[in-house]
Amino acid sequence: MSKIVKIKINRPASSYRISVGSGTLASAGTWAQNALKKGGGKIVVVSNPTVFKLYGEQCESSLLQAGFTVTTFLMKDGEVHKSLRTAESALKAFSEAGLTRTDAVVALGGGVVGDLVGFAAAMYLRGVAFLQIPTTLLAMIDSSVGGKTGVNSAFGKNLIGAFHQPSGVLIDVSTLATLPSREVTAGFCEMIKHGVIAGKPLLKRTDELLEKYPIAEFAEHLENRNFRSEISNLIASNVEFKAEVVAGDEFESAEKIDARSRKILNFGHTLAHALEKVTNYRHFKHGEAVGYGILFAAELSKSLALCDTKVVNLLYDVVHRIGTLPSLAGIDATEVIEAFRFDKKNISGSLQMVLLKGLGRPVIVSQRDIPTKAFHTNLENFLQKRPGA
Ligand code: NAD
Ligand code: GLY
């Protein structure tokens, strides 16, 4: 059971396939041969100890069987390790493995591993091929697709990076059975983000799946063949949507500000990145912060008369279906506003925010065009209301 989504970017070397299914990891070797268009050669598998213990052996033995010479590099687990220092260690590991320009790197793990490996692969010998095997829901529907790679630094999140498309993405939904529940919630937050900007049909499918299969028993549902098939299809639809947006604006052009600009994928991320920064990346999972970001962007849109209360209420309903988000207690609005200044969506001194005219109708608004008082009042009210609790 496997579904193929093809991402077609208008540069021949940048088109690749995203395979979605259950049990696909067992054939990682033949999949890698197809994605890299060759058998044999060196591969460095980068993962972290948590993921590698669960899926490393299966992945590597399949690659070995397919004729690849495999070396492993394990980075430490956690957002704080998505850093230049870790990237440098990865580069050292690539060099020690004797990786050449015709070899490849595999990212086995969540978005942290994927972003870091993609960035290291972009830098090593000015670019070697890399393959994504995402093992979190968030990485499956979002970070493994589209070629944004990078690391965090003292001055902000993801501010150092490169566009480097993978040569292929292999999604095995059965790996989600071991995912901690907060990570499942975080992944669904990004899925809701896609639904909101893509339009009602995708959001409705997400909501219906969550209604039919309550998130509290997510791991148990994965034992059910029908669920595995339904979640695979939903993941594939999310990937299809993202692929379409990326294909139209691969490098997130500064000038492109229409409703199909890649910037729309940042819906909910302005507040999310600021929340992560002011809590030193330790309090929220990235997706959880996006959950709050979506609600804040919707509230702000309503207060600017861009969208109506119905849309905001609908978003609260869907977000509540995916569990409780970590508390916003103690988060200071002034610090959050200061963190916005370093957001990478800041163009020529003004923050670019994605707001909402309705479902499937994102709109990019310069913060200059949002009255400062309205912005601050909305933020203070939002933080005080603590909507996720
Ligand atoms: P993560 O990579 O930190 O993974 C979350 C946790 O789950 C980790 O502890 C990891 O070891 C563990 N884990 C992973 N797979 C597992 C499995 N199958 N079973 C058990 N445990 C497992 O977090 P994430 O949410 O996957 O990724 C977040 C990162 O992705 C952030 O750094 C964010 O900036 C980035 N991101 C990038 C893009 C992009 O377009 N490049 C898009 C969205 C998010
Ligand atoms: N996650 C935002 C993007 O890929 O553009």
Short mmCIF file of C-alpha atoms and ligand atoms in Angstrom, two decimals:
data_model
loop_
_atom_site.label_atom_id
_atom_site.label_comp_id
_atom_site.label_asym_id
_atom_site.label_seq_id
_atom_site.Cartn_x
_atom_site.Cartn_y
_atom_site.Cartn_z
CA MET A 1 0.00 0.00 0.00
CA SER A 2 1.86 3.06 -1.19
CA LYS A 3 0.90 6.29 -2.89
CA ILE A 4 3.33 8.42 -4.91
CA VAL A 5 3.14 12.20 -4.99
CA LYS A 6 5.44 13.84 -7.49
CA ILE A 7 6.80 17.27 -6.69
CA LYS A 8 7.62 18.97 -9.94
CA ILE A 9 9.69 22.08 -9.62
CA ASN A 10 10.58 23.90 -12.81
CA ARG A 11 14.21 22.80 -12.77
CA PRO A 12 14.78 19.23 -13.95
CA ALA A 13 17.19 18.31 -11.13
CA SER A 14 14.69 19.51 -8.55
CA SER A 15 11.78 17.21 -9.31
CA TYR A 16 11.39 14.31 -6.95
CA ARG A 17 8.92 11.75 -5.73
CA ILE A 18 7.36 11.51 -2.32
CA SER A 19 6.26 7.96 -1.51
CA VAL A 20 3.62 7.58 1.18
CA GLY A 21 2.50 4.27 2.63
CA SER A 22 2.63 1.81 5.49
CA GLY A 23 5.65 -0.49 5.86
CA THR A 24 7.63 1.34 3.18
CA LEU A 25 10.78 1.58 5.32
CA ALA A 26 11.52 -2.10 4.66
CA SER A 27 12.22 -1.22 1.02
CA ALA A 28 14.31 1.90 1.73
CA GLY A 29 17.19 0.40 -0.28
CA THR A 30 15.36 -0.02 -3.59
CA TRP A 31 13.58 3.27 -3.03
CA ALA A 32 16.99 4.99 -2.55
CA GLN A 33 18.28 3.38 -5.76
CA ASN A 34 15.33 4.80 -7.67
CA ALA A 35 15.49 8.22 -6.05
CA LEU A 36 19.24 8.55 -6.60
CA LYS A 37 19.01 6.83 -9.99
CA LYS A 38 21.87 4.52 -9.09
CA GLY A 39 22.70 1.46 -7.01
CA GLY A 40 25.77 1.44 -4.81
CA GLY A 41 27.94 4.27 -3.60
CA LYS A 42 28.28 5.70 -0.12
CA ILE A 43 25.45 6.85 2.10
CA VAL A 44 25.70 8.51 5.50
CA VAL A 45 22.53 7.96 7.52
CA VAL A 46 21.99 10.82 9.97
CA SER A 47 19.55 10.30 12.80
CA ASN A 48 19.35 10.73 16.56
CA PRO A 49 19.58 7.99 19.21
CA THR A 50 15.80 7.96 19.84
CA VAL A 51 14.83 7.36 16.23
CA PHE A 52 17.83 5.26 15.31
CA LYS A 53 17.11 2.78 18.09
CA LEU A 54 13.62 2.27 16.67
CA TYR A 55 14.17 2.36 12.91
CA GLY A 56 17.91 2.62 12.21
CA GLU A 57 18.61 -1.06 11.74
CA GLN A 58 15.69 -1.65 9.39
CA CYS A 59 16.64 1.35 7.29
CA GLU A 60 20.34 0.59 7.11
CA SER A 61 19.99 -3.13 6.40
CA SER A 62 17.73 -2.33 3.46
CA LEU A 63 20.28 0.19 2.14
CA LEU A 64 23.08 -2.36 2.57
CA GLN A 65 21.08 -5.01 0.74
CA ALA A 66 20.63 -2.59 -2.12
CA GLY A 67 24.41 -2.34 -2.42
CA PHE A 68 25.13 0.95 -0.63
CA THR A 69 28.06 1.37 1.75
CA VAL A 70 26.49 2.81 4.88
CA THR A 71 27.96 4.96 7.67
CA THR A 72 25.93 6.33 10.60
CA PHE A 73 26.12 9.73 12.25
CA LEU A 74 23.93 10.31 15.30
CA MET A 75 23.25 13.88 16.41
CA LYS A 76 21.78 14.65 19.83
CA ASP A 77 18.00 14.75 20.08
CA GLY A 78 16.25 18.11 20.41
CA GLU A 79 15.61 21.50 18.81
CA VAL A 80 18.59 23.03 20.68
CA HIS A 81 20.88 20.74 18.68
CA LYS A 82 19.67 22.11 15.35
CA SER A 83 22.73 24.33 15.38
CA LEU A 84 25.81 25.30 13.40
CA ARG A 85 27.89 23.28 15.84
CA THR A 86 25.96 20.08 15.04
CA ALA A 87 26.07 20.88 11.32
CA GLU A 88 29.84 21.13 11.59
CA SER A 89 29.99 17.72 13.30
CA ALA A 90 27.85 16.27 10.51
CA LEU A 91 30.19 17.74 7.88
CA LYS A 92 33.11 16.14 9.69
CA ALA A 93 31.30 12.79 9.67
CA PHE A 94 30.63 13.12 5.90
CA SER A 95 34.29 13.84 5.30
CA GLU A 96 35.46 10.96 7.51
CA ALA A 97 33.09 8.62 5.64
CA GLY A 98 34.85 9.68 2.42
CA LEU A 99 31.64 11.01 0.89
CA THR A 100 32.14 12.39 -2.63
CA ARG A 101 29.85 14.51 -4.81
CA THR A 102 28.21 11.43 -6.28
CA ASP A 103 27.32 10.01 -2.86
CA ALA A 104 24.35 10.84 -0.65
CA VAL A 105 23.06 11.54 2.82
CA VAL A 106 19.88 10.19 4.40
CA ALA A 107 17.94 12.08 7.09
CA LEU A 108 16.10 9.59 9.27
CA GLY A 109 14.02 11.41 11.87
CA GLY A 110 11.83 14.44 12.50
CA GLY A 111 12.12 17.98 11.23
CA VAL A 112 15.16 18.74 13.38
CA VAL A 113 17.21 15.97 11.78
CA GLY A 114 15.78 16.73 8.31
CA ASP A 115 16.48 20.49 8.44
CA LEU A 116 20.01 19.98 9.77
CA VAL A 117 20.93 17.19 7.36
CA GLY A 118 19.56 19.10 4.38
CA PHE A 119 21.64 22.11 5.36
CA ALA A 120 24.81 20.06 5.89
CA ALA A 121 24.20 18.33 2.53
CA ALA A 122 23.80 21.74 0.85
CA MET A 123 27.15 22.89 2.24
CA TYR A 124 29.20 19.72 1.83
CA LEU A 125 31.24 19.95 -1.40
CA ARG A 126 28.78 22.73 -2.34
CA GLY A 127 25.93 20.28 -2.46
CA VAL A 128 25.46 16.52 -2.27
CA ALA A 129 22.23 14.59 -2.74
CA PHE A 130 20.08 13.95 0.29
CA LEU A 131 17.07 11.78 0.97
CA GLN A 132 14.41 12.41 3.56
CA ILE A 133 12.86 9.63 5.63
CA PRO A 134 10.63 11.62 7.99
CA THR A 135 9.41 9.86 11.13
CA THR A 136 7.21 12.53 12.75
CA LEU A 137 3.82 13.60 11.45
CA LEU A 138 5.07 17.18 11.18
CA ALA A 139 8.10 16.16 9.12
CA MET A 140 5.97 13.92 6.89
CA ILE A 141 3.50 16.62 5.89
CA ASP A 142 5.73 19.65 6.02
CA SER A 143 9.44 19.87 6.73
CA SER A 144 10.64 16.96 4.56
CA VAL A 145 9.08 18.48 1.46
CA GLY A 146 10.06 21.73 -0.24
CA GLY A 147 13.79 22.09 0.30
CA LYS A 148 13.95 24.58 3.16
CA THR A 149 16.91 23.54 5.29
CA GLY A 150 18.69 25.28 8.11
CA VAL A 151 19.68 25.70 11.73
CA ASN A 152 18.78 27.94 14.65
CA SER A 153 21.19 30.51 16.05
CA ALA A 154 21.50 33.04 18.86
CA PHE A 155 19.64 35.63 16.79
CA GLY A 156 16.67 33.55 15.77
CA LYS A 157 15.15 30.36 14.47
CA ASN A 158 15.98 29.01 11.02
CA LEU A 159 17.79 32.23 10.14
CA ILE A 160 20.81 30.37 8.76
CA GLY A 161 19.96 27.96 5.98
CA ALA A 162 19.77 27.11 2.31
CA PHE A 163 17.24 25.94 -0.23
CA HIS A 164 18.30 22.42 -1.08
CA GLN A 165 15.70 20.01 -2.43
CA PRO A 166 15.92 16.35 -1.42
CA SER A 167 16.21 13.72 -4.15
CA GLY A 168 13.27 11.85 -2.67
CA VAL A 169 11.06 11.52 0.38
CA LEU A 170 9.99 8.18 1.87
CA ILE A 171 7.06 8.27 4.28
CA ASP A 172 6.22 5.18 6.34
CA VAL A 173 3.14 5.94 8.47
CA SER A 174 3.73 2.87 10.62
CA THR A 175 6.67 4.72 12.25
CA LEU A 176 4.10 7.07 13.79
CA ALA A 177 3.07 4.31 16.22
CA THR A 178 5.98 5.19 18.52
CA LEU A 179 5.57 8.96 18.30
CA PRO A 180 4.96 10.66 21.69
CA SER A 181 1.45 12.14 21.95
CA ARG A 182 2.63 15.77 22.10
CA GLU A 183 4.44 15.23 18.80
CA VAL A 184 1.24 13.84 17.27
CA THR A 185 -0.62 16.97 18.39
CA ALA A 186 2.19 19.15 17.01
CA GLY A 187 1.94 17.42 13.62
CA PHE A 188 -1.80 17.91 13.46
CA CYS A 189 -1.31 21.64 14.17
CA GLU A 190 0.70 21.94 10.93
CA MET A 191 -1.94 19.84 9.18
CA ILE A 192 -4.64 22.26 10.33
CA LYS A 193 -2.46 25.09 9.04
CA HIS A 194 -2.47 23.47 5.59
CA GLY A 195 -6.24 22.94 5.80
CA VAL A 196 -6.90 26.58 6.69
CA ILE A 197 -4.85 28.00 3.83
CA ALA A 198 -5.74 25.31 1.28
CA GLY A 199 -9.48 25.60 1.86
CA LYS A 200 -12.45 23.87 3.39
CA PRO A 201 -12.20 20.38 1.80
CA LEU A 202 -8.75 19.64 3.27
CA LEU A 203 -9.60 21.13 6.66
CA LYS A 204 -12.86 19.16 6.72
CA ARG A 205 -11.03 15.90 5.97
CA THR A 206 -8.61 16.55 8.84
CA ASP A 207 -11.46 17.37 11.20
CA GLU A 208 -13.44 14.29 10.12
CA LEU A 209 -10.45 12.01 10.63
CA LEU A 210 -9.93 13.44 14.11
CA GLU A 211 -13.61 12.96 14.91
CA LYS A 212 -13.65 9.37 13.68
CA TYR A 213 -10.32 8.45 15.27
CA PRO A 214 -9.83 10.45 18.52
CA ILE A 215 -6.27 11.59 18.90
CA ALA A 216 -5.92 10.08 22.40
CA GLU A 217 -5.77 6.59 20.84
CA PHE A 218 -3.61 7.54 17.88
CA ALA A 219 -1.10 4.69 18.33
CA GLU A 220 -3.89 2.11 18.65
CA HIS A 221 -5.56 3.41 15.49
CA LEU A 222 -2.35 2.69 13.62
CA GLU A 223 -2.96 -1.03 14.18
CA ASN A 224 -6.08 -0.62 12.06
CA ARG A 225 -5.46 -1.07 8.33
CA ASN A 226 -8.25 1.34 7.39
CA PHE A 227 -6.79 4.06 9.56
CA ARG A 228 -3.33 3.53 8.09
CA SER A 229 -4.83 3.91 4.66
CA GLU A 230 -6.86 7.01 5.60
CA ILE A 231 -3.95 8.77 7.30
CA SER A 232 -1.66 7.90 4.35
CA ASN A 233 -4.14 9.51 1.98
CA LEU A 234 -4.49 12.58 4.17
CA ILE A 235 -0.71 12.93 4.44
CA ALA A 236 -0.44 12.56 0.66
CA SER A 237 -3.04 15.32 0.16
CA ASN A 238 -1.14 17.61 2.52
CA VAL A 239 2.06 16.91 0.65
CA GLU A 240 0.33 17.50 -2.68
CA PHE A 241 -0.88 20.88 -1.47
CA LYS A 242 2.54 21.87 -0.17
CA ALA A 243 4.24 20.62 -3.34
CA GLU A 244 1.93 22.76 -5.48
CA VAL A 245 2.72 25.92 -3.48
CA VAL A 246 6.46 25.20 -3.47
CA ALA A 247 6.49 24.49 -7.21
CA GLY A 248 5.02 27.94 -7.83
CA ASP A 249 7.48 29.86 -5.64
CA GLU A 250 10.41 27.62 -4.72
CA PHE A 251 12.60 30.34 -3.21
CA GLU A 252 9.84 32.31 -1.49
CA SER A 253 10.43 35.39 -3.59
CA ALA A 254 10.28 38.63 -1.59
CA GLU A 255 8.12 40.29 -4.25
CA LYS A 256 5.52 37.56 -4.60
CA ILE A 257 2.75 38.39 -2.17
CA ASP A 258 -0.30 36.85 -3.79
CA ALA A 259 -2.40 34.06 -2.31
CA ARG A 260 -0.14 31.36 -3.81
CA SER A 261 3.15 32.82 -2.59
CA ARG A 262 5.21 30.33 -0.58
CA LYS A 263 4.85 32.80 2.29
CA ILE A 264 1.33 31.50 2.91
CA LEU A 265 2.92 28.34 4.33
CA ASN A 266 4.13 30.57 7.15
CA PHE A 267 0.55 31.04 8.36
CA GLY A 268 0.66 30.94 12.16
CA HIS A 269 4.46 31.08 12.20
CA THR A 270 4.97 34.73 13.17
CA LEU A 271 3.72 34.18 16.70
CA ALA A 272 4.99 30.58 16.72
CA HIS A 273 8.63 31.54 16.14
CA ALA A 274 8.41 34.36 18.70
CA LEU A 275 6.89 32.03 21.32
CA GLU A 276 9.61 29.48 20.70
CA LYS A 277 12.33 32.14 20.95
CA VAL A 278 11.12 33.74 24.20
CA THR A 279 10.93 30.30 25.83
CA ASN A 280 14.39 29.27 24.56
CA TYR A 281 12.89 26.55 22.34
CA ARG A 282 12.18 24.46 25.43
CA HIS A 283 8.54 25.03 26.35
CA PHE A 284 6.71 24.39 23.07
CA LYS A 285 7.06 21.81 20.35
CA HIS A 286 7.30 23.74 17.09
CA GLY A 287 3.90 22.49 15.96
CA GLU A 288 2.28 23.40 19.28
CA ALA A 289 3.55 26.95 18.91
CA VAL A 290 2.07 26.94 15.38
CA GLY A 291 -1.26 25.87 16.95
CA TYR A 292 -1.27 29.11 18.96
CA GLY A 293 0.01 31.05 15.97
CA ILE A 294 -2.93 29.92 13.82
CA LEU A 295 -5.44 31.03 16.45
CA PHE A 296 -3.73 34.40 16.96
CA ALA A 297 -3.54 35.09 13.21
CA ALA A 298 -7.24 34.26 12.93
CA GLU A 299 -8.15 36.52 15.88
CA LEU A 300 -6.10 39.37 14.42
CA SER A 301 -7.74 38.86 11.01
CA LYS A 302 -11.16 39.06 12.64
CA SER A 303 -10.28 42.23 14.54
CA LEU A 304 -9.12 43.84 11.27
CA ALA A 305 -12.47 42.84 9.72
CA LEU A 306 -10.74 40.55 7.24
CA CYS A 307 -12.64 37.43 8.28
CA ASP A 308 -15.70 36.67 10.38
CA THR A 309 -16.21 35.07 13.78
CA LYS A 310 -17.43 31.82 12.21
CA VAL A 311 -13.97 31.10 10.78
CA VAL A 312 -12.28 31.87 14.11
CA ASN A 313 -14.70 29.63 16.02
CA LEU A 314 -14.18 26.82 13.54
CA LEU A 315 -10.42 27.03 14.05
CA TYR A 316 -10.81 26.92 17.83
CA ASP A 317 -13.00 23.80 17.46
CA VAL A 318 -10.48 21.98 15.26
CA VAL A 319 -7.50 22.97 17.41
CA HIS A 320 -9.34 21.77 20.53
CA ARG A 321 -9.82 18.35 18.95
CA ILE A 322 -6.08 17.80 18.97
CA GLY A 323 -5.57 18.12 22.71
CA THR A 324 -4.28 20.70 25.14
CA LEU A 325 -1.43 23.00 24.17
CA PRO A 326 1.24 23.98 26.76
CA SER A 327 0.27 26.96 28.88
CA LEU A 328 0.98 30.54 27.81
CA ALA A 329 1.17 31.64 31.46
CA GLY A 330 4.08 33.94 32.21
CA ILE A 331 4.76 34.85 28.59
CA ASP A 332 5.32 38.57 28.33
CA ALA A 333 3.82 40.45 25.35
CA THR A 334 6.71 42.94 25.25
CA GLU A 335 9.27 40.15 24.91
CA VAL A 336 7.20 38.51 22.18
CA ILE A 337 7.04 41.79 20.25
CA GLU A 338 10.82 42.16 20.55
CA ALA A 339 11.23 38.60 19.17
CA PHE A 340 9.13 39.52 16.10
CA ARG A 341 11.88 41.94 15.04
CA PHE A 342 14.17 39.04 14.17
CA ASP A 343 11.59 37.02 12.29
CA LYS A 344 12.81 36.05 8.83
CA LYS A 345 9.51 37.20 7.36
CA ASN A 346 10.75 40.72 8.14
CA ILE A 347 11.34 42.35 4.72
CA SER A 348 12.82 45.89 4.49
CA GLY A 349 12.13 46.43 8.18
CA SER A 350 8.51 45.33 8.12
CA LEU A 351 7.17 42.00 9.24
CA GLN A 352 5.15 40.13 6.64
CA MET A 353 2.21 38.43 8.29
CA VAL A 354 -0.10 35.88 6.78
CA LEU A 355 -3.68 36.69 7.72
CA LEU A 356 -6.97 35.22 6.64
CA LYS A 357 -9.87 36.51 4.57
CA GLY A 358 -11.62 33.17 4.99
CA LEU A 359 -10.86 29.46 4.64
CA GLY A 360 -8.54 28.96 1.68
CA ARG A 361 -8.10 32.73 1.39
CA PRO A 362 -4.79 33.68 2.98
CA VAL A 363 -3.57 37.22 2.53
CA ILE A 364 -0.08 38.61 3.11
CA VAL A 365 -0.11 41.85 5.04
CA SER A 366 2.82 44.07 5.94
CA GLN A 367 2.87 44.84 9.65
CA ARG A 368 3.17 48.51 8.63
CA ASP A 369 -0.42 48.24 7.45
CA ILE A 370 -1.64 46.84 10.76
CA PRO A 371 -2.30 49.56 13.36
CA THR A 372 0.29 49.07 16.12
CA LYS A 373 -2.30 49.48 18.85
CA ALA A 374 -4.60 46.84 17.34
CA PHE A 375 -1.67 44.45 17.00
CA HIS A 376 -0.46 44.93 20.58
CA THR A 377 -3.94 44.81 22.11
CA ASN A 378 -4.74 41.61 20.23
CA LEU A 379 -1.51 40.03 21.37
CA GLU A 380 -1.99 41.03 25.02
CA ASN A 381 -5.59 39.77 25.00
CA PHE A 382 -4.56 36.55 23.33
CA LEU A 383 -1.79 35.84 25.83
CA GLN A 384 -4.10 36.66 28.74
CA LYS A 385 -6.93 34.52 27.42
CA ARG A 386 -4.56 31.50 27.25
CA PRO A 387 -6.70 29.84 24.61
CA GLY A 388 -4.98 26.45 24.43
CA ALA A 389 -5.39 25.58 28.09
P1 NAD B 1 11.76 16.74 16.10
O1 NAD B 1 12.53 16.47 14.90
O2 NAD B 1 12.44 17.35 17.27
O3 NAD B 1 11.08 15.37 16.56
C1 NAD B 1 10.29 15.38 17.71
C2 NAD B 1 10.71 14.29 18.69
O4 NAD B 1 10.19 13.05 18.25
C3 NAD B 1 12.18 14.09 18.86
O5 NAD B 1 12.48 13.83 20.18
C4 NAD B 1 12.48 12.86 18.00
O6 NAD B 1 13.60 12.15 18.41
C5 NAD B 1 11.22 12.07 18.21
N1 NAD B 1 10.84 11.15 17.15
C6 NAD B 1 10.91 11.36 15.83
N2 NAD B 1 10.31 10.36 15.18
C7 NAD B 1 9.89 9.46 16.11
C8 NAD B 1 9.18 8.24 16.05
N3 NAD B 1 8.73 7.75 14.90
N4 NAD B 1 8.94 7.59 17.22
C9 NAD B 1 9.34 8.12 18.41
N5 NAD B 1 9.97 9.29 18.52
C10 NAD B 1 10.24 9.96 17.38
O7 NAD B 1 10.50 17.68 15.78
P2 NAD B 1 9.57 17.86 14.48
O8 NAD B 1 8.31 18.39 15.00
O9 NAD B 1 9.58 16.67 13.63
O10 NAD B 1 10.32 19.00 13.66
C11 NAD B 1 10.41 20.31 14.14
C12 NAD B 1 11.43 21.05 13.33
O11 NAD B 1 11.01 21.12 11.97
C13 NAD B 1 11.64 22.49 13.78
O12 NAD B 1 13.01 22.73 13.88
C14 NAD B 1 11.03 23.31 12.67
O13 NAD B 1 11.64 24.57 12.53
C15 NAD B 1 11.26 22.43 11.48
N6 NAD B 1 10.35 22.70 10.36
C16 NAD B 1 10.91 22.85 9.14
C17 NAD B 1 10.10 23.04 8.04
C18 NAD B 1 10.73 23.15 6.68
O14 NAD B 1 10.02 23.47 5.73
N7 NAD B 1 12.00 22.86 6.54
C19 NAD B 1 8.72 23.06 8.18
C20 NAD B 1 8.18 22.89 9.45
C21 NAD B 1 9.01 22.69 10.54
N1 GLY B 2 7.22 25.40 6.19
C1 GLY B 2 7.23 26.54 5.34
C2 GLY B 2 7.80 26.30 3.99
O1 GLY B 2 8.23 25.21 3.68
O2 GLY B 2 7.84 27.20 3.21
#
